[in-house]
Each structure stands twice: as structure tokens, then as C-alpha cells.
Coordinates of C-alpha atoms in Angstrom, one line a residue:
Chain C
X360 CA 0.0 0.0 0.0
X361 CA 1.2 3.5 -0.8
X362 CA 4.2 2.0 -2.4
X363 CA 4.4 4.9 -4.8
X364 CA 5.4 7.0 -1.8
X365 CA 8.7 5.0 -1.5
X366 CA 10.5 7.3 -3.9
X367 CA 9.4 10.4 -2.0
X368 CA 12.2 12.3 -0.2
X369 CA 12.7 11.7 3.5
X370 CA 14.5 15.0 3.9
X371 CA 13.0 18.2 5.3
X372 CA 15.1 20.4 3.1
X373 CA 13.6 19.0 0.0
X374 CA 10.1 20.2 1.1
X375 CA 11.4 23.6 2.2
X376 CA 13.1 24.1 -1.1
X377 CA 9.9 23.1 -2.9
X378 CA 8.0 25.5 -0.7
X379 CA 10.5 28.2 -1.5
X380 CA 10.2 27.5 -5.3
X381 CA 6.4 27.7 -5.0
X382 CA 6.6 31.0 -3.1
X383 CA 9.0 32.4 -5.7
X384 CA 6.7 31.4 -8.5
X385 CA 3.8 33.0 -6.7
X386 CA 5.8 36.3 -6.1
X387 CA 6.9 36.3 -9.7
X388 CA 3.3 35.8 -10.9
X389 CA 2.2 38.7 -8.6
X390 CA 4.8 41.0 -9.9
X391 CA 4.7 40.0 -13.6
X392 CA 1.0 39.5 -14.3
X393 CA -1.3 42.5 -14.8
X394 CA -4.6 40.8 -14.5
X395 CA -6.1 41.3 -11.0
X396 CA -7.5 37.7 -10.9
X397 CA -4.1 36.3 -11.8
X398 CA -2.5 38.4 -9.1
X399 CA -5.1 37.0 -6.6
X400 CA -4.2 33.5 -7.7
X401 CA -0.5 34.2 -7.3
X402 CA -1.1 35.3 -3.7
X403 CA -3.0 32.1 -3.1
X404 CA 0.0 30.2 -4.4
X405 CA 2.3 32.0 -2.0
X406 CA 0.0 31.3 0.9
X407 CA -0.1 27.6 0.0
X408 CA 3.7 27.5 -0.3
X409 CA 3.8 28.8 3.3
X410 CA 1.3 26.0 4.3
X411 CA 3.6 23.4 2.7
X412 CA 6.5 24.8 4.8
X413 CA 4.4 24.6 8.0
X414 CA 3.3 21.0 7.3
X415 CA 6.8 20.0 6.4
X416 CA 8.2 21.3 9.7
X417 CA 5.4 19.5 11.5
X418 CA 6.0 16.2 9.7
X419 CA 9.7 16.1 10.4
X420 CA 9.7 17.1 14.1
X421 CA 7.1 15.3 16.2
X422 CA 7.1 18.1 18.8
X423 CA 5.8 20.6 16.3
X424 CA 3.3 18.3 14.6
X425 CA 0.2 19.4 16.5
X426 CA 1.0 23.1 16.3
X427 CA 1.9 22.9 12.6
X428 CA -1.3 21.3 11.5
X429 CA -3.5 23.7 13.5
X430 CA -1.5 26.6 12.2
X431 CA -2.1 25.3 8.6
X432 CA -5.8 25.1 9.2
X433 CA -5.9 28.7 10.6
X434 CA -3.9 29.9 7.5
X435 CA -6.3 28.1 5.2
X436 CA -9.3 29.9 6.9
X437 CA -7.6 33.3 6.7
X438 CA -6.6 32.8 3.1
X439 CA -10.3 31.9 2.3
X440 CA -11.4 35.1 4.0
X441 CA -8.8 37.1 2.1
X442 CA -9.9 35.6 -1.2
X443 CA -13.5 36.5 -0.4
X444 CA -12.7 40.1 0.2
X445 CA -10.4 40.2 -2.8
X446 CA -12.9 38.8 -5.2
X447 CA -15.6 41.2 -3.9
X448 CA -13.3 44.1 -4.6
X449 CA -12.3 42.8 -8.0
X450 CA -16.0 42.5 -8.9
X451 CA -16.7 46.0 -7.7
X452 CA -13.9 47.5 -9.7
X453 CA -14.8 45.5 -12.8
X454 CA -18.2 47.0 -12.7
X455 CA -16.7 50.5 -12.6
X456 CA -13.8 50.1 -15.1
X457 CA -14.9 47.1 -17.3
X458 CA -11.4 45.6 -17.2
X459 CA -9.5 43.3 -14.9
X460 CA -6.1 44.7 -16.0
X461 CA -4.5 46.7 -13.1
X462 CA -2.5 48.9 -15.6
X463 CA -5.8 50.5 -16.6
X464 CA -6.5 51.5 -13.0
X465 CA -4.7 54.7 -13.3
X466 CA -7.3 57.4 -12.7
X467 CA -5.3 58.8 -9.8
X468 CA -2.0 59.1 -11.7
X469 CA -2.8 61.6 -14.3
Chain F
X1217 CA -2.6 21.4 27.4
X1218 CA -4.9 23.3 29.7
X1219 CA -7.9 24.8 27.8
X1220 CA -10.3 25.6 30.7
X1221 CA -11.2 29.2 31.1
X1222 CA -11.0 30.6 34.6
X1223 CA -12.9 33.8 35.7
X1224 CA -9.6 35.7 35.5
X1225 CA -9.2 34.6 31.9
X1226 CA -12.7 35.6 31.1
X1227 CA -12.0 39.1 32.5
X1228 CA -8.8 39.4 30.4
X1229 CA -10.7 38.4 27.2
X1230 CA -13.8 40.4 27.9
X1231 CA -13.0 43.6 26.0
X1232 CA -12.1 41.5 22.9
X1233 CA -15.3 39.4 23.1
X1234 CA -17.4 42.5 23.7
X1235 CA -15.9 44.2 20.7
X1236 CA -16.9 41.3 18.5
X1237 CA -20.4 41.2 20.0
X1238 CA -20.7 45.0 19.5
X1239 CA -19.9 44.6 15.8
X1240 CA -22.4 41.8 15.4
X1241 CA -25.0 43.8 17.4
X1242 CA -24.7 46.7 14.9
X1243 CA -25.5 44.2 12.1
X1244 CA -28.4 42.7 14.0
X1245 CA -29.9 46.1 14.8
X1246 CA -29.7 47.1 11.2
X1247 CA -31.4 43.9 10.3
X1248 CA -34.3 44.6 12.7
X1249 CA -34.6 48.4 11.8
X1250 CA -33.1 48.5 8.3
X1251 CA -31.4 51.8 7.3
X1252 CA -32.1 53.5 10.7
X1253 CA -29.0 55.6 11.2
X1254 CA -29.7 56.6 14.8
X1255 CA -30.2 52.9 15.9
X1256 CA -26.9 51.8 14.3
X1257 CA -25.0 54.8 15.7
X1258 CA -26.4 54.3 19.2
X1259 CA -25.4 50.6 19.2
X1260 CA -21.9 51.5 17.9
X1261 CA -21.3 54.1 20.6
X1262 CA -22.8 52.1 23.4
X1263 CA -20.8 49.1 22.3
X1264 CA -17.6 51.2 22.2
X1265 CA -18.3 52.5 25.7
X1266 CA -18.8 49.0 27.0
X1267 CA -15.6 47.9 25.4
X1268 CA -13.7 50.8 26.9
X1269 CA -15.1 50.0 30.3
X1270 CA -14.1 46.4 30.0
X1271 CA -10.6 47.4 28.9
X1272 CA -10.3 49.2 32.2
X1273 CA -11.7 46.2 34.1
X1274 CA -9.2 43.9 32.4
X1275 CA -6.4 46.3 33.2
X1276 CA -7.4 46.2 36.9
X1277 CA -7.3 42.4 36.7
X1278 CA -3.8 42.5 35.2
X1279 CA -2.6 45.1 37.7
X1280 CA -3.5 42.9 40.6
X1281 CA -1.4 40.0 39.4
X1282 CA 2.2 39.6 40.5
X1283 CA 4.0 41.1 37.6
X1284 CA 1.2 43.2 36.1
X1285 CA 0.4 40.8 33.3
X1286 CA -2.4 38.4 32.9
X1287 CA -2.1 35.8 30.2
X1288 CA -4.8 33.6 28.8
X1289 CA -5.0 30.5 26.5
X1290 CA -1.6 29.1 27.6
X1291 CA 0.0 32.4 27.3
X1292 CA -0.9 33.3 23.7
X1293 CA -2.8 36.5 24.6
X1294 CA -1.7 38.9 27.3
X1295 CA -3.2 41.9 29.0
X1296 CA -0.7 44.4 30.3
X1297 CA -0.3 48.2 30.5
X1298 CA 0.7 48.2 26.8
X1299 CA -2.4 46.3 25.7
X1300 CA -4.6 48.6 27.7
X1301 CA -3.0 51.8 26.3
X1302 CA -3.2 50.6 22.7
X1303 CA -6.7 49.2 23.1
X1304 CA -8.0 52.5 24.5
X1305 CA -6.3 54.3 21.6
X1306 CA -8.0 51.9 19.1
X1307 CA -11.4 52.5 20.7
X1308 CA -10.9 56.3 20.5
X1309 CA -9.9 56.0 16.8
X1310 CA -13.0 53.8 16.0
X1311 CA -15.2 56.1 18.0
X1312 CA -14.0 59.3 16.3
X1313 CA -14.2 57.7 12.8
X1314 CA -17.8 56.5 13.6
X1315 CA -18.6 60.1 14.6
X1316 CA -17.1 61.7 11.4
X1317 CA -18.4 59.3 8.8
X1318 CA -22.3 59.4 8.9
X1319 CA -22.6 62.9 7.3
X1320 CA -20.3 62.0 4.5
X1321 CA -21.8 58.5 4.0
X1322 CA -25.4 59.8 4.2
X1323 CA -24.9 62.3 1.4
X1324 CA -23.6 59.5 -0.8
X1325 CA -26.4 57.1 0.2
X1326 CA -23.9 54.6 1.7
X1327 CA -25.1 52.4 4.6
X1328 CA -23.9 53.6 8.0
X1329 CA -24.6 50.3 9.8
X1330 CA -22.4 48.2 7.6
X1331 CA -19.7 50.9 7.8
X1332 CA -19.7 50.8 11.6
X1333 CA -19.8 47.0 11.8
X1334 CA -16.8 46.8 9.5
X1335 CA -15.0 49.5 11.5
X1336 CA -15.7 47.6 14.7
X1337 CA -14.3 44.4 13.3
X1338 CA -11.2 46.2 12.2
X1339 CA -10.8 47.6 15.7
X1340 CA -11.2 44.0 17.1
X1341 CA -8.3 42.9 14.9
X1342 CA -6.1 45.8 16.2
X1343 CA -7.0 44.9 19.8
X1344 CA -6.0 41.3 19.2
X1345 CA -2.7 42.5 17.7
X1346 CA -2.0 44.8 20.7
X1347 CA -2.4 41.9 23.2
X1348 CA -0.8 39.1 21.3
X1349 CA 1.9 37.0 22.9
X1350 CA 2.1 34.4 20.1
X1351 CA 3.1 34.8 16.5
X1352 CA -0.1 33.1 15.2
X1353 CA -2.3 35.4 17.3
X1354 CA -0.2 38.3 15.9
X1355 CA -0.9 37.1 12.3
X1356 CA -4.6 36.5 13.0
X1357 CA -4.9 40.0 14.6
X1358 CA -3.1 41.5 11.6
X1359 CA -5.5 39.8 9.1
X1360 CA -8.6 40.7 11.2
X1361 CA -7.4 44.3 11.2
X1362 CA -6.5 44.7 7.5
X1363 CA -9.3 42.7 5.8
X1364 CA -12.1 45.1 7.0
X1365 CA -9.7 47.9 6.1
X1366 CA -9.7 46.8 2.4
X1367 CA -13.5 46.7 2.5
X1368 CA -13.7 50.2 4.0
X1369 CA -11.3 51.6 1.4
X1370 CA -13.7 50.3 -1.3
X1371 CA -16.8 51.3 0.6
X1372 CA -18.0 53.7 -2.1
X1373 CA -18.3 50.8 -4.5
X1374 CA -19.8 52.8 -7.4
X1375 CA -17.0 55.2 -7.3
X1376 CA -14.0 54.4 -9.6
X1377 CA -11.5 56.1 -7.2
X1378 CA -12.6 54.3 -4.2
X1379 CA -12.5 50.8 -5.8
X1380 CA -9.2 51.6 -7.4
X1381 CA -7.7 52.6 -4.1
X1382 CA -9.2 49.4 -2.5
X1383 CA -7.8 47.0 -5.1
X1384 CA -4.3 48.5 -4.8
X1385 CA -4.5 48.4 -1.0
X1386 CA -5.8 44.8 -1.1
X1387 CA -3.3 43.4 -3.6
X1388 CA -0.2 45.0 -1.9
X1389 CA -1.7 44.2 1.5
X1390 CA -2.3 40.5 0.9
X1391 CA 1.1 40.2 -0.9
X1392 CA 2.8 41.6 2.2
X1393 CA 0.7 39.3 4.4
X1394 CA 2.0 36.3 2.4
X1395 CA 5.6 37.5 2.8
X1396 CA 5.0 38.0 6.6
X1397 CA 3.5 34.5 6.8
X1398 CA 6.4 33.0 4.9
X1399 CA 8.8 34.5 7.4
X1400 CA 6.6 33.3 10.3
X1401 CA 6.8 29.7 9.0
X1402 CA 10.6 29.7 9.0
X1403 CA 10.8 31.3 12.4
X1404 CA 8.4 28.7 13.7
X1405 CA 10.3 25.8 12.1
X1406 CA 13.7 27.0 13.2
X1407 CA 12.9 28.0 16.8
X1408 CA 10.3 25.3 17.3
X1409 CA 7.9 27.7 19.0
X1410 CA 5.4 30.4 18.1
X1411 CA 5.3 32.0 21.6
X1412 CA 6.9 35.4 21.6
X1413 CA 8.9 34.7 24.8
X1414 CA 9.9 31.4 23.4
X1415 CA 11.3 33.0 20.2
X1416 CA 13.1 35.6 22.4
X1417 CA 14.6 32.8 24.5
X1418 CA 15.9 31.0 21.4
X1419 CA 17.4 34.2 20.0
X1420 CA 19.0 34.9 23.3
X1421 CA 20.6 31.5 23.1
X1422 CA 21.9 32.3 19.6
X1423 CA 23.5 35.6 20.8
X1424 CA 25.0 33.7 23.8
X1425 CA 26.4 31.1 21.3
X1426 CA 24.6 28.1 22.8
X1427 CA 22.2 27.6 19.9
X1428 CA 23.0 27.5 16.2
X1429 CA 22.0 30.4 13.8
X1430 CA 20.7 28.9 10.6
X1431 CA 20.4 30.7 7.3
X1432 CA 16.7 29.6 7.2
X1433 CA 16.1 31.6 10.4
X1434 CA 17.8 34.6 9.0
X1435 CA 15.7 34.4 5.9
X1436 CA 12.6 34.1 8.1
X1437 CA 13.5 37.2 10.0
X1438 CA 14.2 39.1 6.8
X1439 CA 10.8 38.1 5.4
X1440 CA 9.1 39.2 8.7
X1441 CA 10.8 42.5 8.5
X1442 CA 9.8 43.1 4.9
X1443 CA 6.2 42.2 5.6
X1444 CA 6.0 44.6 8.5
X1445 CA 7.7 47.4 6.5
X1446 CA 4.9 47.0 3.9
X1447 CA 2.3 47.2 6.6
X1448 CA 3.6 50.5 8.1
X1449 CA 4.2 51.9 4.6
X1450 CA 7.9 52.4 5.1
X1451 CA 9.8 53.6 2.0
X1452 CA 10.5 51.6 -0.3
X1453 CA 7.4 49.6 0.5
X1454 CA 5.0 52.5 0.4
X1455 CA 3.7 52.4 -3.1
X1456 CA 0.1 51.5 -2.2
X1457 CA -0.4 54.3 0.3
X1458 CA -1.0 57.4 -1.8
X1459 CA -3.5 55.7 -4.1
X1460 CA -5.3 53.9 -1.3
X1461 CA -5.6 57.0 0.8
X1462 CA -6.6 59.4 -2.1
X1463 CA -9.2 57.0 -3.5
X1464 CA -10.9 56.0 -0.2
X1465 CA -13.9 57.9 1.1
X1466 CA -12.4 60.7 3.2
X1467 CA -13.5 59.5 6.6
X1468 CA -12.0 56.1 5.7
X1469 CA -8.8 57.8 4.7
X1470 CA -8.7 59.3 8.1
X1471 CA -9.2 55.9 9.7
X1472 CA -6.7 54.1 7.5
X1473 CA -4.0 56.7 8.2
X1474 CA -4.2 56.1 11.9
X1475 CA -5.9 52.8 12.8
X1476 CA -3.9 50.3 10.8
X1477 CA -0.8 52.5 11.2
X1478 CA -0.9 52.4 15.0
X1479 CA -2.0 48.7 14.7
X1480 CA 1.1 48.0 12.6
X1481 CA 3.3 49.7 15.2
X1482 CA 1.6 47.5 17.8
X1483 CA 2.8 44.6 15.7
X1484 CA 6.3 46.0 15.5
X1485 CA 6.4 46.5 19.2
X1486 CA 5.2 43.0 20.0
X1487 CA 7.4 41.4 17.4
X1488 CA 10.6 43.3 17.5
X1489 CA 10.6 44.7 21.0
X1490 CA 9.2 41.4 22.3
X1491 CA 10.3 38.4 20.3
X1492 CA 13.4 39.7 18.4
X1493 CA 14.9 42.0 21.1
X1494 CA 18.0 39.8 21.7
X1495 CA 19.1 40.6 18.1
X1496 CA 18.3 44.3 18.3
X1497 CA 21.9 45.3 17.2
X1498 CA 21.4 43.4 14.0
X1499 CA 17.9 44.6 12.9
X1500 CA 18.3 48.1 14.2
X1501 CA 20.5 48.9 11.2
X1502 CA 17.4 48.1 9.0
X1503 CA 15.2 50.3 11.2
X1504 CA 17.6 53.2 11.1
X1505 CA 17.8 53.0 7.3
X1506 CA 14.0 52.7 7.0
X1507 CA 13.4 55.6 9.3
X1508 CA 15.8 57.9 7.4
X1509 CA 14.4 57.0 3.9
X1510 CA 10.8 57.0 5.0
X1511 CA 10.7 60.4 6.6
X1512 CA 12.8 62.1 3.9
X1513 CA 11.1 60.7 0.9
X1514 CA 7.6 61.1 2.4
X1515 CA 8.3 64.8 3.0
X1516 CA 10.0 65.5 -0.3
X1517 CA 7.1 64.0 -2.3
X1518 CA 4.5 65.6 -0.1
X1519 CA 6.0 69.0 -1.0
X1520 CA 4.9 68.5 -4.7
X1521 CA 1.3 67.5 -4.1
X1522 CA -1.7 69.7 -5.0
X1523 CA -4.3 67.3 -3.6
X1524 CA -4.6 67.7 0.1
X1525 CA -5.7 64.0 0.7
X1526 CA -2.7 62.8 -1.3
X1527 CA -0.4 65.3 0.4
X1528 CA -1.6 64.0 3.8
X1529 CA -1.0 60.4 2.6
X1530 CA 2.7 61.3 1.9
X1531 CA 2.8 63.2 5.2
X1532 CA 1.6 60.0 7.0
X1533 CA 4.5 58.2 5.4
X1534 CA 6.8 60.9 6.9
X1535 CA 5.1 60.5 10.3
X1536 CA 5.8 56.7 10.1
X1537 CA 9.5 57.7 9.7
X1538 CA 9.4 59.9 12.8
X1539 CA 7.8 57.0 14.8
X1540 CA 10.5 54.7 13.5
X1541 CA 13.1 57.1 14.8
X1542 CA 11.7 56.6 18.3
X1543 CA 11.8 52.8 17.8
X1544 CA 15.4 52.9 16.6
X1545 CA 16.3 54.8 19.7
X1546 CA 14.5 52.2 21.8
X1547 CA 16.4 49.4 20.0
X1548 CA 19.7 51.3 20.7
X1549 CA 18.9 51.0 24.4
X1550 CA 16.9 54.1 25.2
X1551 CA 13.6 53.1 26.9
X1552 CA 12.3 56.7 26.2
X1553 CA 12.3 55.9 22.5
X1554 CA 9.4 53.5 22.9
X1555 CA 7.6 56.0 25.2
X1556 CA 8.1 58.7 22.6
X1557 CA 6.7 56.3 19.9
X1558 CA 3.6 55.6 21.9
X1559 CA 3.1 59.3 22.7
X1560 CA 3.6 60.1 19.0
X1561 CA 1.0 57.5 18.1
X1562 CA -1.6 58.9 20.3
X1563 CA -0.9 62.5 19.4
X1564 CA -0.8 61.7 15.7
X1565 CA -4.1 59.7 15.9
X1566 CA -6.1 62.7 17.3
X1567 CA -4.6 65.4 15.1
X1568 CA -4.7 63.5 11.8
X1569 CA -8.2 62.2 12.4
X1570 CA -9.2 65.8 13.1
X1571 CA -7.6 67.1 9.9
X1572 CA -9.3 64.4 7.9
X1573 CA -12.6 65.2 9.6
X1574 CA -12.4 68.8 8.4
X1575 CA -11.7 67.6 4.9
X1576 CA -14.6 65.1 5.0
X1577 CA -16.9 67.9 6.3
X1578 CA -15.9 70.2 3.4
X1579 CA -16.4 67.4 1.0
X1580 CA -19.7 66.5 2.4
X1581 CA -21.6 67.5 -0.7
X1582 CA -20.7 65.1 -3.5
X1583 CA -18.5 66.2 -6.3
X1584 CA -16.2 68.5 -4.2
X1585 CA -12.6 67.5 -4.8
X1586 CA -9.8 67.6 -2.2
X1587 CA -7.6 69.8 -4.3
X1588 CA -5.9 72.8 -2.7
X1589 CA -8.3 75.1 -4.6
X1590 CA -11.2 73.7 -2.6
X1591 CA -9.6 75.2 0.5
X1592 CA -9.2 78.7 -1.0
X1593 CA -11.1 81.3 1.1
X1594 CA -12.4 78.7 3.5
X1595 CA -12.0 81.2 6.4
X1596 CA -14.9 83.3 5.0
X1597 CA -17.1 80.3 4.0
X1598 CA -16.6 78.1 7.1
X1599 CA -14.5 80.0 9.7
X1600 CA -14.8 77.4 12.4
X1601 CA -13.5 74.6 10.1
X1602 CA -10.7 76.8 8.8
X1603 CA -9.5 77.5 12.4
X1604 CA -9.7 73.9 13.4
X1605 CA -7.8 72.8 10.2
X1606 CA -5.1 75.4 11.1
X1607 CA -4.8 73.9 14.6
X1608 CA -4.5 70.3 13.3
X1609 CA -2.0 71.3 10.6
X1610 CA 0.1 73.3 13.1
X1611 CA 0.1 70.2 15.3
X1612 CA 1.1 68.0 12.4
X1613 CA 4.0 70.4 11.7
X1614 CA 5.0 70.1 15.3
X1615 CA 4.6 73.7 16.6
X1616 CA 4.1 74.1 20.4
X1617 CA 1.8 74.1 22.2
X1618 CA 0.2 71.3 20.3
X1619 CA 0.3 67.5 20.7
X1620 CA 2.5 67.1 17.6
X1621 CA 5.2 69.1 19.2
X1622 CA 5.7 66.9 22.2
X1623 CA 5.4 63.8 20.0
X1624 CA 8.3 65.0 17.9
X1625 CA 10.1 66.3 21.0
X1626 CA 10.1 63.0 22.9
X1627 CA 11.1 60.9 19.8
X1628 CA 14.0 63.2 18.8
X1629 CA 15.1 63.6 22.4
X1630 CA 15.3 59.8 22.8
X1631 CA 17.3 59.6 19.5
X1632 CA 19.7 62.3 20.8
X1633 CA 20.3 60.4 24.0
X1634 CA 20.8 57.1 22.2
X1635 CA 23.3 59.0 20.0
X1636 CA 25.7 58.8 22.9
X1637 CA 26.2 55.1 22.3
X1638 CA 25.3 54.9 18.6
X1639 CA 26.4 57.9 16.5
X1640 CA 23.9 57.0 13.7
X1641 CA 21.1 58.0 16.0
X1642 CA 22.5 61.5 16.4
X1643 CA 22.4 61.7 12.6
X1644 CA 18.8 60.4 12.6
X1645 CA 17.8 63.0 15.1
X1646 CA 19.3 65.8 13.0
X1647 CA 17.6 64.4 9.9
X1648 CA 14.2 64.3 11.8
X1649 CA 14.5 68.0 12.7
X1650 CA 15.4 69.0 9.2
X1651 CA 12.4 67.0 7.9
X1652 CA 10.1 68.6 10.4
X1653 CA 11.2 72.0 9.2
X1654 CA 10.7 71.1 5.6
X1655 CA 7.3 69.7 6.4
X1656 CA 6.1 73.1 7.6
X1657 CA 6.1 74.3 4.0
X1658 CA 3.4 72.0 2.7
X1659 CA 1.3 72.1 5.8
X1660 CA 1.3 75.9 6.0
X1661 CA 0.6 76.1 2.3
X1662 CA -2.9 74.8 3.0
X1663 CA -3.3 77.5 5.7
X1664 CA -2.2 80.2 3.3
X1665 CA -4.9 78.9 0.8
X1666 CA -7.5 79.0 3.5
X1667 CA -6.8 82.4 4.8
X1668 CA -5.3 84.4 1.9
X1669 CA -6.6 83.1 -1.4
X1670 CA -9.9 84.0 -2.9
X1671 CA -12.1 81.1 -4.0
X1672 CA -12.4 80.6 -7.7
X1673 CA -16.1 80.1 -7.5
X1674 CA -18.7 80.8 -4.8
X1675 CA -19.7 77.6 -3.0
X1676 CA -22.6 77.7 -0.6
X1677 CA -21.6 76.6 2.9
X1678 CA -23.3 73.4 4.2
X1679 CA -24.4 72.5 7.7
X1680 CA -22.6 69.7 9.6
X1681 CA -24.2 67.3 12.1
X1682 CA -23.8 67.5 15.8
X1683 CA -21.9 64.2 15.8
X1684 CA -19.2 65.7 13.6
X1685 CA -18.8 68.8 15.9
X1686 CA -18.6 66.5 18.9
X1687 CA -15.9 64.4 17.3
X1688 CA -14.0 67.6 16.2
X1689 CA -14.3 68.9 19.8
X1690 CA -12.7 65.7 21.2
X1691 CA -9.9 65.8 18.6
X1692 CA -9.3 69.5 19.3
X1693 CA -9.3 69.1 23.1
X1694 CA -6.9 66.2 22.9
X1695 CA -4.6 68.0 20.4
X1696 CA -4.4 71.0 22.7
X1697 CA -4.4 69.1 26.0
X1698 CA -1.6 66.8 24.9
X1699 CA 0.3 69.9 23.8
X1700 CA -0.2 71.9 27.1
X1701 CA -0.1 69.1 29.7
X1702 CA 1.9 66.2 28.2
X1703 CA 2.1 64.8 31.8
X1704 CA -1.5 63.4 31.5
X1705 CA -0.2 60.8 29.1
X1706 CA 3.4 60.4 30.2
X1707 CA 2.6 58.1 33.2
X1708 CA 0.4 55.8 31.0
X1709 CA 3.0 55.8 28.2
X1710 CA 5.9 54.9 30.5
X1711 CA 4.1 52.1 32.2
X1712 CA 3.0 50.8 28.8
X1713 CA 6.6 50.9 27.5
X1714 CA 7.9 49.2 30.6
X1715 CA 5.4 46.3 30.1
X1716 CA 7.1 45.1 26.9
X1717 CA 9.9 43.4 28.7
X1718 CA 7.9 41.7 31.5
X1719 CA 7.5 38.0 30.8

């Protein structure tokens, strides 16, 4: 059972590096994409990278396991709240400006 | 793990629970009597009064303990003199904002009850932040404080400026939250604890050489610092501020420029002065650089602004810099630096809210911009507002006898004293004084417009509600009282600053 897991790394650093790579992809997406929805998705990716780091720390040191899982649940809840607020704001601005591209939101920089 | 709640725990948590209940009560009242402004406002102010009372009760409960601190939930939330001081400040900020907003919102057909409920939730988050003794509580408080802030910024949802300000505030805000959280994860993983005193203990061991310093921990601390710098809008992480402040409805701008700012400083105090203090020598370099760039750039850009709201946004960046000067002095070993920072926070809250209340009153009728030309000849149109605006601007400049003078005085004095051991702080003190002098130019320009320019067109004056006048009276009294008798706050401030170290 679960034999496909045999090849999975048993080293904490592997997961932390993976988390770092995901976080970097998320930050790059946030800085490079100009679509508000894509930027929102990039932020979600960054938050999930953090969650991976929390869970990895918990999985590799038994003393942190309980803390790490509960923190991950808290982070998931707060990320959901953040996405709700963010989508509400994106919908509101889409109604005003008829575009999701943040470059077009320049009314205050004449 | 002990999760039972003793009566003492209940007392310590009571202000926080009451604040949540007050926010929900406002929603319920609006549900029963839809659109009734008086009912919503009454609930808000009664709720705030109850919260303020409970804060004092919780403070008494903490004072009677052995070391003046009562902790709850296994030490993840604490009530001490600092919590009490900041909580009372947050309640005042929420109360004043709730007093200033209804006139402005009513004219634009925006719901007052939803506004007040959102505002109370934001206050709840700031209160949680002020009392947190655990990094996760710190993060939760931060999220609970800023999420309602995004909604408030976009509260005028049919207005392009308001939603534009909100989306910029939201995107940069949640980006910085993610950065902060990433740092948090590595500090948690490397130190093995989320308790603030636990992290402080681990760092102490590193400084003593008994625990290893790993690059991952250094990276975590760097990410935490970056996230916090975004939240206080320190240069070069300030890009969101001008647009968010200019776009938001004016009473919201007033709130955003003080509430989340003081809240973010509560975060800085709890995080840096609590958890990271053993490594103060290392991170103080960053704080000094941030303070110098923040106040200088904020002031220089504010000089070129013609929109008063945008000008005050840049000036709020500069004020962040002054407060950071106090914090840098504290990190260099001067306890007065933290006292100065707290005094500055209180003084800045009252004078800046007052200034924004005047702008919101002038802009009450829709379609009036916040450009300098709006203020031309205000002394003949609305003499009372013009005089009050002058007082608040003089206080923001830092001219005695106003609250702003003593704020700057204590912060700069602490930096000068810290300069004896760290010459960089002498330089910082000199830079702060030069900046304060340069800032006079753009504040007084508004005064010149109000008193000496003729309006380009005649605008009929409009009446203002009693609530606005009451709020303006409170801000005025506080601005003058803190400028004439700084002693009334000094005792509170010094006991609050002393509470940071007690474990």
C-alpha cells in the first residue's frame, strides 16, 4: 500500500526548497501578471507555499506536529477570508472600469 | 494542554469578546430596523463605551497579578499596560471615525450600519494585535485588522477612485501578508515555537552562542521585517499608500492613516521589542535606514502634491518615519524611545483624524474635490472649520503648544540620548529635525490657501451634524491638552513601554 510514496524524499530540506520555489513562482506571478484575478491566484499560491512549509516542519519534528497542523488550518481559513474580500473588490472595480487589468486602474496618476 | 477558562481569563478576554459582539449587534440592529442611522450609531457608541469600560476592568485584573500581566490561553494572549494603552487608543480611533463618517456617507447614500460594523471588526483585529503573545495570534490580529480595512477603502463601490484605491490596497496588503507569513513559517520551524517569549529565548541562546544560527532563520526574520515594512508603509514599501488614501472615502482615509498604522506599530512593538529584542543590534540597522528614507522621501514627495488628501498620505509616510526614529532609539537601548513612539502614536491619531474630519466635512456635498483650490477662502465660508484645520496642521507640523510638538520632541530627544552610544542615531535626530522644518512648508501652504486666497467660485456653505462637531471637539481638546499638559499621558506611556519586557 502507498508503495508509490517510497520514492518520496525523507529530507526536510527538499520540502522547504519546494515551498521556496512555489513561493517564488507566486511572487513572480504577482509582480509580472497584470490581471487582477491572476494576481489574486498568485497570492493564493504564495500562501499555499507557506502552508507546505508549516506542514513539512510538523511532519519532520514530532514536537511541532500538532502546532503545525492547527496553524495550517488557521492559515487556510484566513486565506479563504482574504480571497472572499479580494474577489468582492475585483467584482466592484470590474463594474466600474470594465477591465480586470491593473494597468488600466490609473485614474489617480494623471 | 490546559484549555479551561478561569474567571480571570474571562475578564482578560472580555474587551475583545465585547468588541466582536458589538460589531455583530450593529449588524443585527440594522437587520431589525433597516437603514435607521440613529439605531446603528447608538449601538456603535454604546458598544464602544462597554468595550472601553471592560478594557479598564481587564487592566485592573492585570494590575493585581504579581507582575502586572495576565495571560490567557496558555500564554498566547496577554493583558498588560501596553495592551490597555493601545486598546483604549484603538477604541478612540474607532469612536472618532464613527462620529465623522455618517454625514459623508449619508450624502452619498452609503449604509452607515455596515460601515460601523466593518469598522468595529477592524478595531477588534487591532486589539487582538495589541495583546498578542504568540506569532499566530499576531498574524490573526493582523488579518482581522486589514481585511475590514480593504472593504472600508472600497466602501464607495460605485466610485472608480474608491474601488481603485481598494484594489491597490488589497493586492499589496495581501502580498505583504503572504511575505510576513512565509517569514513566520521559518521562524516557527527553526525556533520550534510560536510563543513570543519562546522565540526571544531562542534568539538569546543564539546571541550567547549556545544555539546555532541557521540561514533559514535569518531568511525568516528578513521576510518578517519586509512584511512589517509594507504594513507600516515604510519607504521603499509605500507604493500602495498614496492611491489607497486618495481613493478611499475621506472618513475612511482618516481611519486608514491612523488605525492600521498604530496597529502595525503594535505589531512592530510586540514582534521586534518582544520576540526579536536579543538581536536588536542586527535589525536596528534596518530600522535606522527605513526611518531615514521613510521620513525624507515622504516629506519630499508631499511638497509637490496639490491634492490635500494625497499630500496627507505622503505626510503620513513621513510620520511613520518619525515614529521609527523613536523605535530605533529604543532598539539602541533608550527606553524613552518607545515612550516617545507611543506618545507620538496617540498625538498623531487625534490630530490626523481631526484634519481628515475637516476635509470630510468640506467634501460632504458630492463632487467637491480635495484639491488645494477647494480650500481657497475657507475662512470666509466656514471660519470654524478653517481655524480647526489650522490647529491640526500646526500640530502635524510640530509647533508648540500642540500634541504634535511633544510627539516629535520625545522621539527626537530619545534619539539624541541614544546617540551617545550609537552615533547613527544622532544623525537620525538631526535628519528628523530637518524634515520637520521642511514639512512646515506644505502644511502651511494649506493654511495660506484657507486664509489668503480668494475662492475661484462661490460655494454655498453646508451644515454639519452634531456628531461631527462633537468628534471635532474631542480631537481639538486632545490635540491642545496633549500639547499643554503632556504629563497626563506620560505616566500611561511609560508604564505601557515598561510592560514590553515583563514575561
